[in-house]
Every structure is written in C-alpha cells, then in structure tokens.
Amino acid sequence: MTSSNNSSSKGLSYRDAGVDIDAGDALVDRIKPLAKKTMREGVLAGIGGFGALFEVPKRYKEPVLVSGTDGVGTKLRLAFEWNRHDTIGQDLVAMSVNDILVQGAEPLFFLDYFACGKLTVDMAATVVAGIAKGCELSGCALIGGETAEMPGMYPPGEYDLAGFAVGAVEKSKIITGATIVPGDLIVAIASSGAHSNGYSLVRKIIERAGAKPNDDLGGRPLGDVVMAPTEIYVKPLLQLISEVNVKGMAHITGGGLVDNVPRVLPENTQAVLHRDTWEMPALFRWLQMKGGVADAEMVRVFNCGIGMVVILSADQADTAIQSLNSQGLKAWIVGEVLERPQGAAQTIVI
C-alpha cells in the first residue's frame, strides 16, 4: 500500500472548482416569483422539476406546434460594456416569439439558457426579469430554463444567452404567404429601434465615432436609444389576424428589409417598398451619417424603423392600420406586391 507524500492534502469539492452553490439557490428564489407572473392556461408544471409540462389548450381543434430559438447577437457586448442588462431579456423573448408569430402562432411557453463563468445573482436576476417581462407582453409562460455556472469559460461580468419559444396555430390557419398576389398591399409596423440585429456594425460605428452612452441623440441618451428593447408584436397582431385575412408577415431581423420580406413571397411576386412613405428614426440616421453607410447597405442590415410587415388585400389595408394604431402601434402602407420581372430581386426599396 502506498501513502501520499502530501500529508496536508484533502479532497476537493464543487466549491473548490469555483461554483457558488449558494448563489445558484439565491437566483432560483429570485426567478420563481417572476415566472409565476407569466403563468397561463396549459401550464401543468413549471420551474423546479426536471422538465416542464404544458398541455395545448383544448380550444385548439387541429393544433400545429411552431417553435423558434434565437439569441440577441452582439448586442450582448454593449450590455457588458455599458452595464445595461435590464432590457436584454425582453430582446431574447421578442426574437423568438415574433418569429413564430409570422406563421400565425400564439406563443405558449418559453425557456431560456443563461451561462456564465461566475454567477452574479443581481445581474442574472435583472436579465431574467427582462425575460419575464417579455413573456408577459407576449402572453406566454416562462416555464423552465437552464442557468449554468462554468468557471473558466467566460470572462468576469459576461454571460451567454439563448431562448426557445413554442407556440400553436390551427392547421387551417397557418400563414404561409402562398395566397399573396400582385395588387396586395404591404403594411409596415414601426420598430422600437435596431431591435437585436446589425449590432456588429452598430458597435463598429460607435467605436469609430468615439460615442459614449450618455451622448445626446434626439433628446435621449445614446445608450437608451441603442439598447431599447425589441418590440413584441404578438398581442396586436393576433388581434389583427382575428379581424382580417392576413396573407403574409415578415419579421425584419438579420438581413434587414431586402432579405426578410422575400421569405414569405411566392416566387412570381416582388415587393416594392417606397422610401418616401416613412422617415428613418434618429438612430438609423445617426448610424448612416457616422458610419458613412450606403443606402443599400442600410436596408440590407437594419430594419430602418420597420420591425414587421403585414401583407393583405388592398381592400383590407385601412382596417388593418386602424386596428394596429388603436393598439398603440404605428402602422402605414409602405408598398405593394407586383408581378416579378424575370431575374429581378424579390424586394426592392425605391
């Protein structure tokens, strides 16, 4: 039998590896009341078990589940640098629920993934509070997730964030864009800012301009404008779908206006968007000026003030705009659908 040369050696524990068990328990205590506020019909078991349970509401006759997952991109880098963590959670929810919404789906539940090197309870709780707010705004339940503390994987004060949403839509009411025809009109719905896309370019422009979060931009601090949370369109658009025949919707995310609208268009159609129907918000004008960004690059990278578009028959456009305006959203006719010339792009901005 051999003996150790180090008589003072002792067995290692999880804490020796750098994991703060007490912090994890404290965070769970902070999360539970936030999640409780998001509960809705269908939740059978939420946070606390090995798996969450959800029953599709019985009012659905032929439910089709629609899922989406996303992150918030390099907007996280500004959250770290500017210590702005209160809106990033809403961004996370919005990116997924707005995506599944375009197919007519009602978001049912959401799960999040938060990973860091060393858990800071206040920071993590602030992020999750934003997630809970996003779930409340979209009417979906925060029923689970994962908080992972992984020493050595992330620098101090930084974390990774991802989310996953599941919704449902009646099979007969799935919105695919297949019925879009020339003559249909395109209704734009205003964004709340850059949302969560194009931030690699945003950060580069901020760096080049030497801008600071407290700089004035249109009467507001630059940091507030840049970090404004992504608009959640769920409730107003579900209401709109119940009132008119929405043929297609596009969530304007990565790829901007010119790459997202074609995702819902039949091959033989072309969307023509008119620049003179709206004025780009101050943030986008500032980004274009400070970055010297060409017009074509602006509409390819950013939403330019349009967070969602809705396509419907011309005789229903005014009704749609009135419905959206009455629910607090700014909406207007931004263009029309035409027959697509051979070899032409599916979306143009003129």
mmCIF file of C-alpha atoms in Angstrom:
data_model
loop_
_atom_site.group_PDB
_atom_site.id
_atom_site.type_symbol
_atom_site.label_atom_id
_atom_site.label_comp_id
_atom_site.label_asym_id
_atom_site.label_seq_id
_atom_site.Cartn_x
_atom_site.Cartn_y
_atom_site.Cartn_z
ATOM 1 C CA MET A 1 0.000 0.000 0.000
ATOM 2 C CA THR A 2 1.308 3.477 -0.884
ATOM 3 C CA SER A 3 0.806 6.716 1.005
ATOM 4 C CA SER A 4 0.634 10.323 -0.174
ATOM 5 C CA ASN A 5 3.755 12.474 0.163
ATOM 6 C CA ASN A 6 1.479 15.428 0.947
ATOM 7 C CA SER A 7 0.021 14.776 4.341
ATOM 8 C CA SER A 8 -1.953 18.035 4.204
ATOM 9 C CA SER A 9 -3.832 17.155 1.015
ATOM 10 C CA LYS A 10 -7.614 16.979 1.168
ATOM 11 C CA GLY A 11 -10.445 16.033 -1.139
ATOM 12 C CA LEU A 12 -11.791 18.688 -3.486
ATOM 13 C CA SER A 13 -15.380 19.928 -3.538
ATOM 14 C CA TYR A 14 -17.558 21.637 -6.111
ATOM 15 C CA ARG A 15 -16.819 24.961 -4.429
ATOM 16 C CA ASP A 16 -13.095 24.400 -4.984
ATOM 17 C CA ALA A 17 -13.884 24.263 -8.704
ATOM 18 C CA GLY A 18 -15.282 27.791 -8.476
ATOM 19 C CA VAL A 19 -19.014 27.048 -8.443
ATOM 20 C CA ASP A 20 -21.079 29.093 -5.991
ATOM 21 C CA ILE A 21 -23.922 26.807 -4.961
ATOM 22 C CA ASP A 22 -25.477 29.386 -2.640
ATOM 23 C CA ALA A 23 -25.645 31.923 -5.483
ATOM 24 C CA GLY A 24 -27.495 29.426 -7.635
ATOM 25 C CA ASP A 25 -30.047 28.786 -4.910
ATOM 26 C CA ALA A 26 -30.485 32.526 -4.359
ATOM 27 C CA LEU A 27 -31.103 33.068 -8.069
ATOM 28 C CA VAL A 28 -33.780 30.368 -8.163
ATOM 29 C CA ASP A 29 -35.532 32.109 -5.278
ATOM 30 C CA ARG A 30 -35.499 35.339 -7.304
ATOM 31 C CA ILE A 31 -36.707 33.682 -10.512
ATOM 32 C CA LYS A 32 -39.712 31.770 -9.175
ATOM 33 C CA PRO A 33 -41.929 34.796 -8.409
ATOM 34 C CA LEU A 34 -41.014 36.322 -11.779
ATOM 35 C CA ALA A 35 -42.009 33.139 -13.593
ATOM 36 C CA LYS A 36 -45.200 32.834 -11.561
ATOM 37 C CA LYS A 37 -46.440 36.130 -13.030
ATOM 38 C CA THR A 38 -46.233 34.640 -16.540
ATOM 39 C CA MET A 39 -48.373 31.563 -15.874
ATOM 40 C CA ARG A 40 -51.241 30.895 -18.277
ATOM 41 C CA GLU A 41 -53.679 28.166 -19.302
ATOM 42 C CA GLY A 42 -51.917 24.948 -20.219
ATOM 43 C CA VAL A 43 -49.104 25.027 -17.654
ATOM 44 C CA LEU A 44 -49.134 21.800 -15.649
ATOM 45 C CA ALA A 45 -45.673 22.044 -14.096
ATOM 46 C CA GLY A 46 -43.086 24.773 -14.416
ATOM 47 C CA ILE A 47 -39.774 25.769 -12.870
ATOM 48 C CA GLY A 48 -38.413 23.372 -10.261
ATOM 49 C CA GLY A 49 -38.854 19.972 -11.868
ATOM 50 C CA PHE A 50 -36.612 18.067 -14.250
ATOM 51 C CA GLY A 51 -38.949 19.012 -17.090
ATOM 52 C CA ALA A 52 -41.801 21.470 -17.520
ATOM 53 C CA LEU A 53 -45.233 20.217 -18.553
ATOM 54 C CA PHE A 54 -47.623 22.048 -20.855
ATOM 55 C CA GLU A 55 -50.983 20.970 -22.246
ATOM 56 C CA VAL A 56 -52.095 22.560 -25.514
ATOM 57 C CA PRO A 57 -55.328 24.449 -24.724
ATOM 58 C CA LYS A 58 -58.429 22.453 -25.660
ATOM 59 C CA ARG A 59 -59.841 25.334 -27.723
ATOM 60 C CA TYR A 60 -57.446 24.226 -30.496
ATOM 61 C CA LYS A 61 -59.101 21.639 -32.757
ATOM 62 C CA GLU A 62 -56.114 20.800 -35.004
ATOM 63 C CA PRO A 63 -53.121 22.370 -33.237
ATOM 64 C CA VAL A 64 -49.816 22.618 -35.032
ATOM 65 C CA LEU A 65 -46.830 23.417 -32.831
ATOM 66 C CA VAL A 66 -44.476 26.139 -34.079
ATOM 67 C CA SER A 67 -41.058 26.561 -32.473
ATOM 68 C CA GLY A 68 -38.276 29.094 -32.656
ATOM 69 C CA THR A 69 -34.936 29.658 -30.973
ATOM 70 C CA ASP A 70 -32.599 32.633 -31.021
ATOM 71 C CA GLY A 71 -30.166 34.807 -29.115
ATOM 72 C CA VAL A 72 -29.510 38.543 -29.098
ATOM 73 C CA GLY A 73 -26.276 38.589 -31.072
ATOM 74 C CA THR A 74 -23.505 41.045 -30.331
ATOM 75 C CA LYS A 75 -25.916 43.414 -28.600
ATOM 76 C CA LEU A 76 -24.693 41.452 -25.585
ATOM 77 C CA ARG A 77 -21.267 43.078 -25.987
ATOM 78 C CA LEU A 78 -22.765 46.531 -25.403
ATOM 79 C CA ALA A 79 -24.725 45.175 -22.442
ATOM 80 C CA PHE A 80 -21.407 44.134 -20.890
ATOM 81 C CA GLU A 81 -19.504 47.299 -21.771
ATOM 82 C CA TRP A 82 -22.272 49.677 -20.699
ATOM 83 C CA ASN A 83 -23.559 47.560 -17.790
ATOM 84 C CA ARG A 84 -27.050 47.567 -19.304
ATOM 85 C CA HIS A 85 -28.773 44.262 -18.511
ATOM 86 C CA ASP A 86 -32.375 45.316 -17.877
ATOM 87 C CA THR A 87 -33.696 45.123 -21.461
ATOM 88 C CA ILE A 88 -31.659 42.286 -22.943
ATOM 89 C CA GLY A 89 -34.091 39.652 -21.611
ATOM 90 C CA GLN A 90 -37.031 41.212 -23.450
ATOM 91 C CA ASP A 91 -34.885 41.206 -26.594
ATOM 92 C CA LEU A 92 -34.355 37.483 -26.163
ATOM 93 C CA VAL A 93 -38.055 36.684 -25.893
ATOM 94 C CA ALA A 94 -39.005 39.026 -28.720
ATOM 95 C CA MET A 95 -36.667 37.436 -31.236
ATOM 96 C CA SER A 96 -38.334 34.040 -30.869
ATOM 97 C CA VAL A 97 -41.979 34.959 -30.290
ATOM 98 C CA ASN A 98 -42.037 37.458 -33.169
ATOM 99 C CA ASP A 99 -40.583 34.786 -35.449
ATOM 100 C CA ILE A 100 -43.227 32.170 -34.685
ATOM 101 C CA LEU A 101 -45.931 34.837 -34.805
ATOM 102 C CA VAL A 102 -45.452 35.386 -38.551
ATOM 103 C CA GLN A 103 -46.937 31.942 -39.201
ATOM 104 C CA GLY A 104 -49.975 32.840 -37.130
ATOM 105 C CA ALA A 105 -48.848 31.057 -33.978
ATOM 106 C CA GLU A 106 -49.835 32.085 -30.471
ATOM 107 C CA PRO A 107 -46.764 31.748 -28.201
ATOM 108 C CA LEU A 108 -47.476 29.255 -25.424
ATOM 109 C CA PHE A 109 -44.269 28.878 -23.431
ATOM 110 C CA PHE A 110 -40.640 29.972 -23.325
ATOM 111 C CA LEU A 111 -37.393 28.534 -21.961
ATOM 112 C CA ASP A 112 -34.107 30.363 -21.512
ATOM 113 C CA TYR A 113 -30.433 29.425 -21.254
ATOM 114 C CA PHE A 114 -28.105 31.637 -19.210
ATOM 115 C CA ALA A 115 -24.434 30.641 -18.901
ATOM 116 C CA CYS A 116 -21.612 32.446 -17.121
ATOM 117 C CA GLY A 117 -18.207 31.868 -15.562
ATOM 118 C CA LYS A 118 -19.196 33.024 -12.079
ATOM 119 C CA LEU A 119 -22.800 33.721 -11.181
ATOM 120 C CA THR A 120 -23.658 37.258 -10.094
ATOM 121 C CA VAL A 121 -27.143 36.976 -8.674
ATOM 122 C CA ASP A 122 -28.215 40.595 -9.183
ATOM 123 C CA MET A 123 -27.062 40.668 -12.809
ATOM 124 C CA ALA A 124 -28.662 37.329 -13.649
ATOM 125 C CA ALA A 125 -31.890 38.273 -11.887
ATOM 126 C CA THR A 126 -32.017 41.528 -13.866
ATOM 127 C CA VAL A 127 -31.693 39.598 -17.125
ATOM 128 C CA VAL A 128 -34.378 37.097 -16.105
ATOM 129 C CA ALA A 129 -36.689 39.924 -15.044
ATOM 130 C CA GLY A 130 -36.472 41.183 -18.620
ATOM 131 C CA ILE A 131 -37.254 37.691 -19.892
ATOM 132 C CA ALA A 132 -40.300 37.523 -17.626
ATOM 133 C CA LYS A 133 -41.465 40.928 -18.859
ATOM 134 C CA GLY A 134 -41.131 39.755 -22.451
ATOM 135 C CA CYS A 135 -43.165 36.662 -21.651
ATOM 136 C CA GLU A 136 -45.894 38.777 -20.049
ATOM 137 C CA LEU A 137 -46.013 41.077 -23.078
ATOM 138 C CA SER A 138 -46.356 38.116 -25.424
ATOM 139 C CA GLY A 139 -48.765 36.117 -23.245
ATOM 140 C CA CYS A 140 -46.508 33.078 -22.977
ATOM 141 C CA ALA A 141 -45.380 31.260 -19.853
ATOM 142 C CA LEU A 142 -41.780 31.149 -18.633
ATOM 143 C CA ILE A 143 -41.840 27.504 -17.581
ATOM 144 C CA GLY A 144 -38.188 26.491 -17.434
ATOM 145 C CA GLY A 145 -34.620 27.040 -18.490
ATOM 146 C CA GLU A 146 -31.016 26.468 -17.564
ATOM 147 C CA THR A 147 -28.618 28.576 -15.534
ATOM 148 C CA ALA A 148 -25.110 27.229 -15.983
ATOM 149 C CA GLU A 149 -22.120 28.386 -13.954
ATOM 150 C CA MET A 150 -18.984 27.298 -15.818
ATOM 151 C CA PRO A 151 -15.744 28.592 -14.280
ATOM 152 C CA GLY A 152 -13.090 29.423 -16.850
ATOM 153 C CA MET A 153 -15.488 29.558 -19.786
ATOM 154 C CA TYR A 154 -16.477 33.244 -19.667
ATOM 155 C CA PRO A 155 -14.662 36.401 -18.532
ATOM 156 C CA PRO A 156 -15.930 38.067 -15.324
ATOM 157 C CA GLY A 157 -19.126 40.042 -15.890
ATOM 158 C CA GLU A 158 -20.007 38.274 -19.142
ATOM 159 C CA TYR A 159 -22.555 35.614 -19.999
ATOM 160 C CA ASP A 160 -24.204 33.837 -22.910
ATOM 161 C CA LEU A 161 -27.935 33.953 -23.503
ATOM 162 C CA ALA A 162 -30.323 31.976 -25.693
ATOM 163 C CA GLY A 163 -34.039 31.254 -25.721
ATOM 164 C CA PHE A 164 -36.623 28.882 -27.122
ATOM 165 C CA ALA A 165 -40.332 29.514 -27.746
ATOM 166 C CA VAL A 166 -43.158 27.136 -28.639
ATOM 167 C CA GLY A 167 -46.494 28.280 -29.989
ATOM 168 C CA ALA A 168 -49.582 26.800 -31.592
ATOM 169 C CA VAL A 169 -51.785 27.583 -34.566
ATOM 170 C CA GLU A 170 -54.801 25.857 -36.068
ATOM 171 C CA LYS A 171 -53.649 23.818 -39.060
ATOM 172 C CA SER A 172 -56.194 25.548 -41.305
ATOM 173 C CA LYS A 173 -54.984 28.991 -40.226
ATOM 174 C CA ILE A 174 -51.233 28.712 -40.758
ATOM 175 C CA ILE A 175 -49.965 31.841 -42.520
ATOM 176 C CA THR A 176 -47.589 30.852 -45.321
ATOM 177 C CA GLY A 177 -47.718 33.684 -47.863
ATOM 178 C CA ALA A 178 -48.923 31.269 -50.553
ATOM 179 C CA THR A 179 -52.047 33.344 -51.310
ATOM 180 C CA ILE A 180 -50.133 36.609 -51.890
ATOM 181 C CA VAL A 181 -50.805 38.002 -55.374
ATOM 182 C CA PRO A 182 -49.872 41.126 -57.340
ATOM 183 C CA GLY A 183 -52.036 44.019 -56.167
ATOM 184 C CA ASP A 184 -51.780 43.177 -52.474
ATOM 185 C CA LEU A 185 -50.552 45.941 -50.202
ATOM 186 C CA ILE A 186 -47.719 45.903 -47.672
ATOM 187 C CA VAL A 187 -48.334 47.473 -44.266
ATOM 188 C CA ALA A 188 -45.288 48.431 -42.197
ATOM 189 C CA ILE A 189 -45.273 48.389 -38.397
ATOM 190 C CA ALA A 190 -42.765 50.618 -36.641
ATOM 191 C CA SER A 191 -39.825 49.166 -34.762
ATOM 192 C CA SER A 192 -38.644 50.372 -31.362
ATOM 193 C CA GLY A 193 -35.067 50.729 -32.579
ATOM 194 C CA ALA A 194 -32.429 48.432 -34.024
ATOM 195 C CA HIS A 195 -34.032 45.542 -32.089
ATOM 196 C CA SER A 196 -31.368 42.809 -31.866
ATOM 197 C CA ASN A 197 -29.802 42.798 -35.314
ATOM 198 C CA GLY A 198 -26.941 44.598 -37.007
ATOM 199 C CA TYR A 199 -25.085 45.209 -33.756
ATOM 200 C CA SER A 200 -21.695 44.210 -35.099
ATOM 201 C CA LEU A 201 -21.980 47.225 -37.406
ATOM 202 C CA VAL A 202 -23.594 49.359 -34.680
ATOM 203 C CA ARG A 203 -20.636 48.675 -32.378
ATOM 204 C CA LYS A 204 -18.146 49.463 -35.146
ATOM 205 C CA ILE A 205 -19.830 52.801 -35.844
ATOM 206 C CA ILE A 206 -19.940 53.687 -32.138
ATOM 207 C CA GLU A 207 -16.234 52.859 -31.879
ATOM 208 C CA ARG A 208 -15.352 54.928 -34.955
ATOM 209 C CA ALA A 209 -17.421 57.889 -33.727
ATOM 210 C CA GLY A 210 -15.963 57.692 -30.216
ATOM 211 C CA ALA A 211 -19.537 57.858 -28.937
ATOM 212 C CA LYS A 212 -20.495 57.337 -25.309
ATOM 213 C CA PRO A 213 -23.769 56.026 -23.872
ATOM 214 C CA ASN A 214 -24.560 59.406 -22.277
ATOM 215 C CA ASP A 215 -24.210 61.310 -25.561
ATOM 216 C CA ASP A 216 -27.402 63.017 -26.696
ATOM 217 C CA LEU A 217 -29.334 61.541 -29.602
ATOM 218 C CA GLY A 218 -32.590 63.306 -30.370
ATOM 219 C CA GLY A 219 -33.081 64.351 -26.760
ATOM 220 C CA ARG A 220 -32.328 60.909 -25.299
ATOM 221 C CA PRO A 221 -29.084 59.298 -24.126
ATOM 222 C CA LEU A 222 -27.473 57.271 -26.896
ATOM 223 C CA GLY A 223 -27.319 54.270 -24.572
ATOM 224 C CA ASP A 224 -31.095 54.302 -24.065
ATOM 225 C CA VAL A 225 -31.739 54.500 -27.798
ATOM 226 C CA VAL A 226 -29.244 51.807 -28.770
ATOM 227 C CA MET A 227 -30.339 49.422 -26.011
ATOM 228 C CA ALA A 228 -34.093 49.983 -26.393
ATOM 229 C CA PRO A 229 -35.772 46.561 -26.129
ATOM 230 C CA THR A 230 -37.155 44.826 -29.192
ATOM 231 C CA GLU A 231 -40.842 45.493 -29.783
ATOM 232 C CA ILE A 232 -43.086 42.493 -29.133
ATOM 233 C CA TYR A 233 -45.892 42.415 -31.702
ATOM 234 C CA VAL A 234 -47.734 39.312 -30.503
ATOM 235 C CA LYS A 235 -50.959 40.572 -28.949
ATOM 236 C CA PRO A 236 -51.765 43.314 -31.512
ATOM 237 C CA LEU A 237 -51.060 41.002 -34.452
ATOM 238 C CA LEU A 238 -53.022 38.067 -33.035
ATOM 239 C CA GLN A 239 -55.913 40.500 -32.689
ATOM 240 C CA LEU A 240 -55.388 41.674 -36.269
ATOM 241 C CA ILE A 241 -55.368 38.084 -37.568
ATOM 242 C CA SER A 242 -58.778 37.573 -35.969
ATOM 243 C CA GLU A 243 -60.168 40.644 -37.784
ATOM 244 C CA VAL A 244 -58.772 40.484 -41.328
ATOM 245 C CA ASN A 245 -57.270 37.972 -43.742
ATOM 246 C CA VAL A 246 -53.536 38.346 -43.224
ATOM 247 C CA LYS A 247 -51.812 36.674 -46.171
ATOM 248 C CA GLY A 248 -48.226 37.020 -45.035
ATOM 249 C CA MET A 249 -45.995 38.592 -42.394
ATOM 250 C CA ALA A 250 -42.262 39.134 -42.154
ATOM 251 C CA HIS A 251 -40.270 39.838 -39.000
ATOM 252 C CA ILE A 252 -37.462 42.209 -40.003
ATOM 253 C CA THR A 253 -34.385 40.701 -38.371
ATOM 254 C CA GLY A 254 -30.901 39.869 -39.708
ATOM 255 C CA GLY A 255 -30.875 40.670 -43.399
ATOM 256 C CA GLY A 256 -32.950 43.807 -42.968
ATOM 257 C CA LEU A 257 -35.826 44.685 -45.262
ATOM 258 C CA VAL A 258 -34.480 43.250 -48.502
ATOM 259 C CA ASP A 259 -33.713 39.747 -47.224
ATOM 260 C CA ASN A 260 -36.652 39.121 -44.867
ATOM 261 C CA VAL A 261 -39.689 40.143 -46.915
ATOM 262 C CA PRO A 262 -38.875 37.626 -49.708
ATOM 263 C CA ARG A 263 -39.111 34.781 -47.175
ATOM 264 C CA VAL A 264 -42.926 34.996 -47.343
ATOM 265 C CA LEU A 265 -43.378 35.871 -51.035
ATOM 266 C CA PRO A 266 -44.357 33.455 -53.830
ATOM 267 C CA GLU A 267 -41.579 33.178 -56.443
ATOM 268 C CA ASN A 268 -43.545 35.086 -59.099
ATOM 269 C CA THR A 269 -44.072 38.188 -56.941
ATOM 270 C CA GLN A 270 -41.994 41.190 -55.958
ATOM 271 C CA ALA A 271 -42.371 43.547 -53.000
ATOM 272 C CA VAL A 272 -41.795 47.204 -53.816
ATOM 273 C CA LEU A 273 -41.187 49.404 -50.751
ATOM 274 C CA HIS A 274 -41.280 53.187 -51.068
ATOM 275 C CA ARG A 275 -38.710 55.199 -49.092
ATOM 276 C CA ASP A 276 -40.877 58.330 -49.110
ATOM 277 C CA THR A 277 -43.605 56.662 -47.010
ATOM 278 C CA TRP A 278 -41.584 56.872 -43.818
ATOM 279 C CA GLU A 279 -38.758 58.779 -42.181
ATOM 280 C CA MET A 280 -35.963 56.723 -40.684
ATOM 281 C CA PRO A 281 -35.792 57.220 -36.895
ATOM 282 C CA ALA A 282 -32.951 59.279 -35.448
ATOM 283 C CA LEU A 283 -30.889 56.209 -34.512
ATOM 284 C CA PHE A 284 -30.658 54.990 -38.107
ATOM 285 C CA ARG A 285 -29.941 58.451 -39.475
ATOM 286 C CA TRP A 286 -27.134 58.766 -36.911
ATOM 287 C CA LEU A 287 -25.721 55.333 -37.786
ATOM 288 C CA GLN A 288 -25.767 56.117 -41.507
ATOM 289 C CA MET A 289 -24.120 59.504 -41.050
ATOM 290 C CA LYS A 290 -21.443 58.439 -38.570
ATOM 291 C CA GLY A 291 -20.671 55.209 -40.427
ATOM 292 C CA GLY A 292 -20.961 56.525 -43.962
ATOM 293 C CA VAL A 293 -23.246 53.566 -44.657
ATOM 294 C CA ALA A 294 -24.704 53.353 -48.169
ATOM 295 C CA ASP A 295 -28.481 53.262 -48.622
ATOM 296 C CA ALA A 296 -28.354 49.718 -50.000
ATOM 297 C CA GLU A 297 -26.353 48.521 -47.001
ATOM 298 C CA MET A 298 -28.745 50.180 -44.543
ATOM 299 C CA VAL A 299 -31.783 48.266 -45.829
ATOM 300 C CA ARG A 300 -29.756 45.049 -46.039
ATOM 301 C CA VAL A 301 -28.523 45.199 -42.429
ATOM 302 C CA PHE A 302 -31.084 47.169 -40.407
ATOM 303 C CA ASN A 303 -34.853 47.324 -40.051
ATOM 304 C CA CYS A 304 -34.574 51.111 -40.640
ATOM 305 C CA GLY A 305 -37.621 51.746 -38.462
ATOM 306 C CA ILE A 306 -39.820 48.864 -39.671
ATOM 307 C CA GLY A 307 -39.938 45.885 -37.324
ATOM 308 C CA MET A 308 -42.669 43.876 -39.034
ATOM 309 C CA VAL A 309 -44.567 43.929 -42.322
ATOM 310 C CA VAL A 310 -48.041 42.571 -42.996
ATOM 311 C CA ILE A 311 -49.281 41.711 -46.489
ATOM 312 C CA LEU A 312 -53.004 41.662 -47.254
ATOM 313 C CA SER A 313 -55.578 42.556 -49.885
ATOM 314 C CA ALA A 314 -55.841 46.232 -50.788
ATOM 315 C CA ASP A 315 -59.421 46.442 -49.528
ATOM 316 C CA GLN A 316 -58.334 45.398 -46.019
ATOM 317 C CA ALA A 317 -55.300 47.647 -45.581
ATOM 318 C CA ASP A 318 -57.118 50.577 -43.979
ATOM 319 C CA THR A 319 -58.887 48.281 -41.500
ATOM 320 C CA ALA A 320 -55.544 46.708 -40.574
ATOM 321 C CA ILE A 321 -53.905 50.086 -39.993
ATOM 322 C CA GLN A 322 -56.790 51.266 -37.820
ATOM 323 C CA SER A 323 -56.598 48.080 -35.736
ATOM 324 C CA LEU A 324 -52.858 48.371 -35.215
ATOM 325 C CA ASN A 325 -52.993 52.095 -34.431
ATOM 326 C CA SER A 326 -55.760 51.516 -31.877
ATOM 327 C CA GLN A 327 -53.462 49.053 -30.095
ATOM 328 C CA GLY A 328 -50.600 51.531 -29.801
ATOM 329 C CA LEU A 329 -48.560 50.597 -32.855
ATOM 330 C CA LYS A 330 -47.616 52.965 -35.669
ATOM 331 C CA ALA A 331 -48.591 51.398 -38.995
ATOM 332 C CA TRP A 332 -48.760 52.648 -42.579
ATOM 333 C CA ILE A 333 -48.831 51.432 -46.184
ATOM 334 C CA VAL A 334 -45.205 51.104 -47.234
ATOM 335 C CA GLY A 335 -45.548 49.413 -50.602
ATOM 336 C CA GLU A 336 -47.262 46.909 -52.845
ATOM 337 C CA VAL A 337 -46.820 43.480 -54.369
ATOM 338 C CA LEU A 338 -46.187 43.361 -58.127
ATOM 339 C CA GLU A 339 -45.540 40.655 -60.666
ATOM 340 C CA ARG A 340 -41.852 39.865 -60.511
ATOM 341 C CA PRO A 341 -39.832 40.639 -63.643
ATOM 342 C CA GLN A 342 -37.637 37.768 -64.759
ATOM 343 C CA GLY A 343 -34.340 37.805 -62.893
ATOM 344 C CA ALA A 344 -35.365 40.725 -60.652
ATOM 345 C CA ALA A 345 -34.873 40.859 -56.890
ATOM 346 C CA GLN A 346 -37.891 39.853 -54.814
ATOM 347 C CA THR A 347 -37.786 43.004 -52.712
ATOM 348 C CA ILE A 348 -36.684 46.453 -53.795
ATOM 349 C CA VAL A 349 -36.689 49.780 -51.976
ATOM 350 C CA ILE A 350 -37.194 52.757 -54.268
#
